[in-house]
Short mmCIF file of N, CA and C in Angstrom, two decimals:
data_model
loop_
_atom_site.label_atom_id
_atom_site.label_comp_id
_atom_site.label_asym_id
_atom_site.label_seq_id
_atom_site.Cartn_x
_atom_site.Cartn_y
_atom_site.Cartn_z
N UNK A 11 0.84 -1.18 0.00
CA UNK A 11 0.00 0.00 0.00
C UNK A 11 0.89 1.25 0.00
N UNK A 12 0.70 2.42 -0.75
CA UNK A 12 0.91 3.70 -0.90
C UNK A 12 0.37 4.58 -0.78
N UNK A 13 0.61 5.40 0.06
CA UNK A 13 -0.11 6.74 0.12
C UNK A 13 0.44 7.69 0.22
N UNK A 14 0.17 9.32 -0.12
CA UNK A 14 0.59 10.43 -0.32
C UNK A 14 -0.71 10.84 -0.05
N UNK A 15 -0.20 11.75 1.37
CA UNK A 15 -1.94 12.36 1.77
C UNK A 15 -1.29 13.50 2.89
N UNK A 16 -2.26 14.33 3.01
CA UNK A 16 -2.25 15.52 3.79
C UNK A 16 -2.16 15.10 5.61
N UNK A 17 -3.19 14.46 5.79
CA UNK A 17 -3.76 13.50 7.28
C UNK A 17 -3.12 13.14 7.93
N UNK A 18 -2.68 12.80 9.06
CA UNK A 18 -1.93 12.10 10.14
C UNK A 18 -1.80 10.40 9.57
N UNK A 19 -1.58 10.05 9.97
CA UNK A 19 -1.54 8.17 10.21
C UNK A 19 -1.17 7.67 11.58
N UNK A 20 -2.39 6.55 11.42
CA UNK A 20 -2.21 5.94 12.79
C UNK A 20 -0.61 4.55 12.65
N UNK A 21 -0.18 4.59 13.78
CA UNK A 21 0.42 3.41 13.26
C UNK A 21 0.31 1.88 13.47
N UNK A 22 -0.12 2.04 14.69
CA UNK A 22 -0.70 0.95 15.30
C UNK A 22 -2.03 0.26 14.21
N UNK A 23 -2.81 1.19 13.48
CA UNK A 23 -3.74 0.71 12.44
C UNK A 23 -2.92 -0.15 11.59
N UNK A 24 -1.40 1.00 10.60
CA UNK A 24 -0.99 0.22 9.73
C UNK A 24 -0.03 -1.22 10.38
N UNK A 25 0.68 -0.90 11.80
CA UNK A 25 0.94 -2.11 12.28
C UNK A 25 0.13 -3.54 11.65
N UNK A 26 -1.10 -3.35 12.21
CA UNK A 26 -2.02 -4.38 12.29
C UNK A 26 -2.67 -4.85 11.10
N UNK A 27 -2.49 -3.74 10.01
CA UNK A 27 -2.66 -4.49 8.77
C UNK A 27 -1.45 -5.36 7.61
N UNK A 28 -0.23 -4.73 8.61
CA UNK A 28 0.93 -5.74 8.06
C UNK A 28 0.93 -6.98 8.69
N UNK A 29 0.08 -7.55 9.95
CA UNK A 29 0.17 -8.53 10.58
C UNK A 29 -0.46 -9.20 10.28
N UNK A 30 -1.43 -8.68 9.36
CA UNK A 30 -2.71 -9.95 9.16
C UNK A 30 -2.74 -10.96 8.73
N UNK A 31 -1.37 -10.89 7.44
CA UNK A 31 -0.49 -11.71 6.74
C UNK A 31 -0.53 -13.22 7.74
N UNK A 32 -0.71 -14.51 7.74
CA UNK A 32 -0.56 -15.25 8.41
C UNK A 32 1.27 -15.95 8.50
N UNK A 33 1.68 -15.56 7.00
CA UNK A 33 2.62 -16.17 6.30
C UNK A 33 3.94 -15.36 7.12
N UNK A 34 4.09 -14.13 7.39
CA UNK A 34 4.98 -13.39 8.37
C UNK A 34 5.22 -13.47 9.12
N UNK A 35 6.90 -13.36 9.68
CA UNK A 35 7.66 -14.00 10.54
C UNK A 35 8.53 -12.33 11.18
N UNK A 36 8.05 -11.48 10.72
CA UNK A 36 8.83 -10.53 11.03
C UNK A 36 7.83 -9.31 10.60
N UNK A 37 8.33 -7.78 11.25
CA UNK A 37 7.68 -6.67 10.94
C UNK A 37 8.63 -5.54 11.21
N UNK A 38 9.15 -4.71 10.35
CA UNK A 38 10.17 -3.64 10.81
C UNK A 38 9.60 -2.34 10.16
N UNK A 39 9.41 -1.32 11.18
CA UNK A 39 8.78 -0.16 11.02
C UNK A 39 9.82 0.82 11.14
N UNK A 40 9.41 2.29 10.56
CA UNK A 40 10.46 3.54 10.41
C UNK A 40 9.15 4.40 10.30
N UNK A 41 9.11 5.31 11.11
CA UNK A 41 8.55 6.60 11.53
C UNK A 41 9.18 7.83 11.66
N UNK A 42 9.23 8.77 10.53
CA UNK A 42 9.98 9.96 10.56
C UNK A 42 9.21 11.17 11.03
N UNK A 43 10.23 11.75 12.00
CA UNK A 43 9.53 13.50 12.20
C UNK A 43 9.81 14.80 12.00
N UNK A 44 9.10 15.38 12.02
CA UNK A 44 9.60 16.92 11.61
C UNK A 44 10.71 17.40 12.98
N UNK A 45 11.76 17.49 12.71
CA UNK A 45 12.62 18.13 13.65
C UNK A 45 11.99 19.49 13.55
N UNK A 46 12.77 20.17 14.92
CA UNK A 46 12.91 21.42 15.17
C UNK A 46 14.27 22.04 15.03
N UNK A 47 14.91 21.37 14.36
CA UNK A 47 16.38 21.79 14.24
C UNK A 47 17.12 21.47 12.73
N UNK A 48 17.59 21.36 12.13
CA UNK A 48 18.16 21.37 11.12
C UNK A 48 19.64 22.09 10.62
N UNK A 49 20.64 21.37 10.26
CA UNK A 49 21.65 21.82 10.20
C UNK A 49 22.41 23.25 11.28
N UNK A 50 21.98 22.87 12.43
CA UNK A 50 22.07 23.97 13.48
C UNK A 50 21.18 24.85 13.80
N UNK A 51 20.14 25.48 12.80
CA UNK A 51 19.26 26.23 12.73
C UNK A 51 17.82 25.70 13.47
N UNK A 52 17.11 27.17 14.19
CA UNK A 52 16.05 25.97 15.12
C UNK A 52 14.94 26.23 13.64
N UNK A 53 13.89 25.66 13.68
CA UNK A 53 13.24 25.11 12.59
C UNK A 53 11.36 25.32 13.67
N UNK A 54 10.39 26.07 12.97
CA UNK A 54 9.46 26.30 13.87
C UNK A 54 8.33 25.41 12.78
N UNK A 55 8.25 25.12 11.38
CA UNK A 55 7.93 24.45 11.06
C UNK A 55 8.08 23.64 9.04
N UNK A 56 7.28 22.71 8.83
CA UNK A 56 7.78 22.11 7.57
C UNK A 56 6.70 22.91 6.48
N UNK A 57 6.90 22.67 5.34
CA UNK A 57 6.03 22.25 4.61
C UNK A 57 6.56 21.44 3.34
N UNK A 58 5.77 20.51 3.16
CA UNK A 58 6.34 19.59 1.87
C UNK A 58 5.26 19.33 0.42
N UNK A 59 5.80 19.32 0.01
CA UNK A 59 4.95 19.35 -1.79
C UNK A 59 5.03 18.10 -2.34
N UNK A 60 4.68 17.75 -3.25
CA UNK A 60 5.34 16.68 -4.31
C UNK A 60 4.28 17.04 -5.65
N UNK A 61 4.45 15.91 -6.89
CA UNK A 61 4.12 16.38 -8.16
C UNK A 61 3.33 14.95 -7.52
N UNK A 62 1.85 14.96 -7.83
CA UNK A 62 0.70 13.97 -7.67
C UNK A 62 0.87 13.16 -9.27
N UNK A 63 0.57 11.70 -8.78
CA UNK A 63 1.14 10.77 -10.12
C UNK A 63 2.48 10.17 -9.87
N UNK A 64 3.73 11.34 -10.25
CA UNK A 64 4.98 10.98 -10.27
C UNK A 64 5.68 10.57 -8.95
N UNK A 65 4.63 10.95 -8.14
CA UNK A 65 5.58 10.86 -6.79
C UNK A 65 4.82 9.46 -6.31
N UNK A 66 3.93 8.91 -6.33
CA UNK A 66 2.90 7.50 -6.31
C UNK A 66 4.00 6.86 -7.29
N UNK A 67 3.88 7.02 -8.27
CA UNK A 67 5.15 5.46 -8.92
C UNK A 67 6.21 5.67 -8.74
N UNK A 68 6.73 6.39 -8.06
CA UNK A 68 8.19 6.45 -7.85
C UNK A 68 7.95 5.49 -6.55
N UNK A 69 7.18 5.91 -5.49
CA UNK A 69 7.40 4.88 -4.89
C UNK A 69 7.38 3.79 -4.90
N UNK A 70 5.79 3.30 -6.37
CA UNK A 70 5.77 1.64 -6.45
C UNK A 70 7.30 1.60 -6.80
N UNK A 71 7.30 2.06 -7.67
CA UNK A 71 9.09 1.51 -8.09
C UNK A 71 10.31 1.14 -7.02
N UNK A 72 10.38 1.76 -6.09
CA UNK A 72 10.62 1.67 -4.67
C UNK A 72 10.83 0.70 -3.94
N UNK A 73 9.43 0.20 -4.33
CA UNK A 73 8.70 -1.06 -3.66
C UNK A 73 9.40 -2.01 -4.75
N UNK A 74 9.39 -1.94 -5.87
CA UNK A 74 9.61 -3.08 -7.02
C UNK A 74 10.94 -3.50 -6.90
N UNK A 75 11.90 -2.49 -6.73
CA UNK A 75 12.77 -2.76 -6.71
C UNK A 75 13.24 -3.25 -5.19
N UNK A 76 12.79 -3.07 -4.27
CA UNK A 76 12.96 -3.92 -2.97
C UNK A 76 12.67 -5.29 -2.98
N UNK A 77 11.49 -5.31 -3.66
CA UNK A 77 10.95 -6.76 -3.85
C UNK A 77 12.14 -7.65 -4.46
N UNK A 78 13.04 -7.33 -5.28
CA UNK A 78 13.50 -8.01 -6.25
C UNK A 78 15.15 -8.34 -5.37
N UNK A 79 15.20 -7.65 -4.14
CA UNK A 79 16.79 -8.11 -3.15
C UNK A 79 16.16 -9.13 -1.74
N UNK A 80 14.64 -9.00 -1.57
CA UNK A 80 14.51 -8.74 -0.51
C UNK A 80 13.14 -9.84 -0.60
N UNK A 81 12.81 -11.27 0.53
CA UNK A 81 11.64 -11.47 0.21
C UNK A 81 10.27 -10.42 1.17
N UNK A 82 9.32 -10.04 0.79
CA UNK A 82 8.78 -9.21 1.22
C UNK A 82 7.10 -9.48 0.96
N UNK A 83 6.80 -9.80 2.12
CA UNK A 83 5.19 -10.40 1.69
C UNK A 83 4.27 -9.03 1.68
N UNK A 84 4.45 -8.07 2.34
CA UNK A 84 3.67 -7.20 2.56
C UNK A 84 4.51 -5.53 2.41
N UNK A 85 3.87 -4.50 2.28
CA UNK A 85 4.45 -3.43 2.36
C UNK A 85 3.84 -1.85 2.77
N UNK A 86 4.28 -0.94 3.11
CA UNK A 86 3.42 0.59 3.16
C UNK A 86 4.19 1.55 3.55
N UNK A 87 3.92 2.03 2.73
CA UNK A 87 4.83 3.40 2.84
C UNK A 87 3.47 4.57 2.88
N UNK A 88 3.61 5.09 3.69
CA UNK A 88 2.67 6.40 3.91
C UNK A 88 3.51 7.76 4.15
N UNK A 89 3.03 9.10 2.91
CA UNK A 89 4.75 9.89 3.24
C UNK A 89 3.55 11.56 3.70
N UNK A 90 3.84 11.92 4.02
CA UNK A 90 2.62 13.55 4.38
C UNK A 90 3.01 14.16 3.38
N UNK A 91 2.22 15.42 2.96
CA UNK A 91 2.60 16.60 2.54
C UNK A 91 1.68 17.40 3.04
N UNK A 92 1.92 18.69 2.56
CA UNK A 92 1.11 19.89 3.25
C UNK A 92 2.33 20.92 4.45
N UNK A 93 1.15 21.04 5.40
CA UNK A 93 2.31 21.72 6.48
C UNK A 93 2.21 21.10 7.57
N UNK A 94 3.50 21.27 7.64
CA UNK A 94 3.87 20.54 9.35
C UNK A 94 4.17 20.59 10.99
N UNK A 95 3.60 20.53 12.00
CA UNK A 95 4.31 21.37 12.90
C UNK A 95 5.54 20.41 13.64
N UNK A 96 6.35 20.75 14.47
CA UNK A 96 7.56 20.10 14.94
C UNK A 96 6.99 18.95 15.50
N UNK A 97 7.11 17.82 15.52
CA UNK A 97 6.93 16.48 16.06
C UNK A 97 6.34 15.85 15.44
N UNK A 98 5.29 16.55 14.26
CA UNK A 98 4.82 15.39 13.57
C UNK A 98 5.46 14.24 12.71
N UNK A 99 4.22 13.45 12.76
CA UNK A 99 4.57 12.66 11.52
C UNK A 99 4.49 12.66 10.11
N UNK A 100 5.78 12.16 9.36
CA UNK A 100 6.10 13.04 7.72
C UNK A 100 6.03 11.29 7.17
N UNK A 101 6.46 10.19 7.66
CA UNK A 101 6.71 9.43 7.02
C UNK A 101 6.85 8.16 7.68
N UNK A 102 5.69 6.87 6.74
CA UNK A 102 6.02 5.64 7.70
C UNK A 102 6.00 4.57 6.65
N UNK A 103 7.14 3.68 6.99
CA UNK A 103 7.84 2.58 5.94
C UNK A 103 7.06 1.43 7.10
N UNK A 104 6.74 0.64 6.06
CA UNK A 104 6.40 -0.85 6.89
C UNK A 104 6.85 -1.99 6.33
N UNK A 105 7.45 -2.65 6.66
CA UNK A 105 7.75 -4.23 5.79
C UNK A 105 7.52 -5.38 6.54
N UNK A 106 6.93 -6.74 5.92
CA UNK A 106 6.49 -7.58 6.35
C UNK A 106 7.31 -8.57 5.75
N UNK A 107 7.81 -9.76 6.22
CA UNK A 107 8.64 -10.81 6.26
C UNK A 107 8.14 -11.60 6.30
N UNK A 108 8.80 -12.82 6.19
CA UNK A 108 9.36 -14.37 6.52
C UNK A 108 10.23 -14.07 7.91
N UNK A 109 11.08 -13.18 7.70
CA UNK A 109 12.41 -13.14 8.13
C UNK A 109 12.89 -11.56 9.07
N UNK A 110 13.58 -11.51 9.56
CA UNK A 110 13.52 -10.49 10.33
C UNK A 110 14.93 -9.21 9.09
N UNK A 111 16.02 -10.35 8.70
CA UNK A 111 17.09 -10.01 7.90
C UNK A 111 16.43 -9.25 6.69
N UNK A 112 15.55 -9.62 6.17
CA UNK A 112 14.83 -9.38 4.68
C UNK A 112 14.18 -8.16 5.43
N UNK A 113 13.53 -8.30 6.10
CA UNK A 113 12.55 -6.73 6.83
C UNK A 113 13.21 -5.75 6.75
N UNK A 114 14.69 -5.93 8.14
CA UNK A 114 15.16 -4.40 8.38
C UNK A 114 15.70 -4.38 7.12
N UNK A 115 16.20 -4.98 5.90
CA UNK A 115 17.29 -4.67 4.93
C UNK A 115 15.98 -3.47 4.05
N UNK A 116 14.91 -4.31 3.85
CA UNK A 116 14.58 -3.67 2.81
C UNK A 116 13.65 -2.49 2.84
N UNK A 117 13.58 -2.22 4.34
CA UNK A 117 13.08 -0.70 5.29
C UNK A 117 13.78 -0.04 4.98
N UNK A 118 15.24 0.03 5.23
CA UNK A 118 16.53 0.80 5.44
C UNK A 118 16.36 1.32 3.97
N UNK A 119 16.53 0.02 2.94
CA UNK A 119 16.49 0.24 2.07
C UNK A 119 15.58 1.27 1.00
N UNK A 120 14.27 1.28 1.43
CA UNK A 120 13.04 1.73 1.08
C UNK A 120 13.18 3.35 1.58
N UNK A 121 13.88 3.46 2.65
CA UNK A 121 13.68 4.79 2.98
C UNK A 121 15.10 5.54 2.32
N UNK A 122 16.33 5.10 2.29
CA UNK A 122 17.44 5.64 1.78
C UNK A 122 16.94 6.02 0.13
N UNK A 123 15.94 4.78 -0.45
CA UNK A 123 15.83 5.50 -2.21
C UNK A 123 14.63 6.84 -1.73
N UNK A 124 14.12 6.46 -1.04
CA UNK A 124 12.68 7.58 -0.32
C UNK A 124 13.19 8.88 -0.43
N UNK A 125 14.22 9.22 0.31
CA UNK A 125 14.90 10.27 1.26
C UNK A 125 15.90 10.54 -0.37
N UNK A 126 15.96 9.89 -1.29
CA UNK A 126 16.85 11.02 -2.43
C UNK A 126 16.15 10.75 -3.91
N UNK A 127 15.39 9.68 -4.27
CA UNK A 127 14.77 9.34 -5.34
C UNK A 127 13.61 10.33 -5.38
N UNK A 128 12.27 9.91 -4.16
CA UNK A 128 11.26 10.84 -4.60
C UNK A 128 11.13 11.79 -4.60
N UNK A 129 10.00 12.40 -5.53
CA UNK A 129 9.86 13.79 -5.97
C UNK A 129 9.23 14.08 -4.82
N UNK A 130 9.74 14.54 -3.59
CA UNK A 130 8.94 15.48 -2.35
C UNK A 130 10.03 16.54 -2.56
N UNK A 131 9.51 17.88 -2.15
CA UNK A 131 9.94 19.49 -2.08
C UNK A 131 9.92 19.82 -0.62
N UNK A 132 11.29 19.60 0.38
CA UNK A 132 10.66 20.33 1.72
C UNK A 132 11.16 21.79 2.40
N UNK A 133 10.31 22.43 2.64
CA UNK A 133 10.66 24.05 2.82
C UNK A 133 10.37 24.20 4.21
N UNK A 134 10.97 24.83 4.74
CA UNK A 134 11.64 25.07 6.35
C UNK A 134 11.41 26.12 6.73
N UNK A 135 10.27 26.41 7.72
CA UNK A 135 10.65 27.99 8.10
C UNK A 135 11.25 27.94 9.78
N UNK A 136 12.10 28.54 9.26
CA UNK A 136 13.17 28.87 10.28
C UNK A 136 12.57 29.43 11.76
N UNK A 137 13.05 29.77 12.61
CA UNK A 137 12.70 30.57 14.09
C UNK A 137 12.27 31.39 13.65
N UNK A 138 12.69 32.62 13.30
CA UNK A 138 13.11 34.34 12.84
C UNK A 138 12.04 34.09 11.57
N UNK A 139 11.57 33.45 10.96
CA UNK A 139 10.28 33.40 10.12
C UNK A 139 10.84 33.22 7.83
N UNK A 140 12.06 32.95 8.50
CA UNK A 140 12.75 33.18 7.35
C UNK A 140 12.42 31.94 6.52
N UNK A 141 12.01 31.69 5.42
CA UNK A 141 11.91 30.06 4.58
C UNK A 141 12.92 29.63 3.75
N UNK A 142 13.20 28.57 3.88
CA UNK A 142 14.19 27.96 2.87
C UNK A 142 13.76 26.37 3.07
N UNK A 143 14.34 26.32 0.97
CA UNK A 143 14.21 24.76 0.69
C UNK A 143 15.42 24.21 0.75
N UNK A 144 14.88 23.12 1.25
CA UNK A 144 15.59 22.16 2.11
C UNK A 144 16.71 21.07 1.06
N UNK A 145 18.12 21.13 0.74
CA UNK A 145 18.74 20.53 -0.16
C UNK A 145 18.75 18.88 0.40
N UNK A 146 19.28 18.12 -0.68
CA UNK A 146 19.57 17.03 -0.18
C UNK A 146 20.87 16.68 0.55
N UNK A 147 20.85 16.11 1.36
CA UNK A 147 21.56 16.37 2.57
C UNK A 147 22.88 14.90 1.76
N UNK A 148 24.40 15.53 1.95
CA UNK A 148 25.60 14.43 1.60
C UNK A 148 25.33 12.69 2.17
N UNK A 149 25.24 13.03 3.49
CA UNK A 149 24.48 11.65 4.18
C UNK A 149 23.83 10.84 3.80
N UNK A 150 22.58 11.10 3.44
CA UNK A 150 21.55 11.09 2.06
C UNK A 150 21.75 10.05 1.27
N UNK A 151 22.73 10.91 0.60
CA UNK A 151 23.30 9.98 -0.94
C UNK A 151 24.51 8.97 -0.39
N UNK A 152 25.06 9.14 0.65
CA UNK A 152 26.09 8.33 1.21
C UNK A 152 24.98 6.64 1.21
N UNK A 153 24.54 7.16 2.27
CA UNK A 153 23.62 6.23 2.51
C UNK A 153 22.98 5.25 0.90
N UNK A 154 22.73 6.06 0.20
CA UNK A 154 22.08 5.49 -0.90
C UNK A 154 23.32 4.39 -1.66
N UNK A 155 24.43 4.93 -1.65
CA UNK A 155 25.29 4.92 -2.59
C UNK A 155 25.84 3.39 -1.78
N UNK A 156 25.30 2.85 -0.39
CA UNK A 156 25.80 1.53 -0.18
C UNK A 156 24.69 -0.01 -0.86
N UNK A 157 23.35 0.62 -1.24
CA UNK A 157 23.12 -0.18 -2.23
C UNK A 157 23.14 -0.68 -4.14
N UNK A 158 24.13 0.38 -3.93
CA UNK A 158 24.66 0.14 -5.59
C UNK A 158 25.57 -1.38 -6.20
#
């Protein structure tokens, strides 16, 4: 399952619909939040965009290509856009297993292409009220660059 939506998410809901699976032996979750801080700067809140369409198959693709290192019975990625205040939730990866090895690999995995592949836009307004968009961070692509 994929979604790109404005709304909160529960997680404990999507928990329980990766469990239903009888065939799963494992479940590894990733829940991202809006810091209040960013590269030193305090951060009072988000807002994030994406292009509707392109940003939905980028993630199946995401997914496709996880599928194909990783066995993976189940999946969900739920990512926000709109505006954000500090603590919320921006983003939740779910993977369902056989295996516990196949889960965390292909979470980690799912969120490192997430965090530099998809088309999301995130803009920052600063303490002092100032906005800026948010580059992709070296880490980022570090990270990416160990599943090549």
């Amino acid at each position: 399952m994929i979604k790109v939506q404005e709304q909160d998410f529960n997680q404990q809901i999507e928990y329980e619909r990766l469990r239903s699976k009888t065939s799963i032996g494992a479940i590894v979750t990733f829940t991202g939040l809006v810091r209040d801080i960013n590269q030193g700067q305090s951060v009072s809140d988000l807002s994030l965009e994406h292009y509707p369409g392109m940003t939905e198959k980028c993630l199946v693709e995401i997914v496709e290509q996880a599928k194909k290192r990783w066995d993976i019975i189940e999946s969900t990625i739920i990512h926000r856009v709109g505006q954000l205040a500090i603590s919320e939730q921006i983003v939740y990866v779910g993977i369902a297993s056989q295996h516990r090895g196949d889960a965390f690999a292909a979470c980690e995995f799912v969120m490192d292409y997430l965090k530099t592949q998809a088309p999301f836009w995130k803009k920052e307004t600063m303490a002092d009220g100032q906005t800026k968009w948010v580059d992709a961070r070296e880490d980022d692509q570090l990270a990416l660059n160990k599943w090549a």
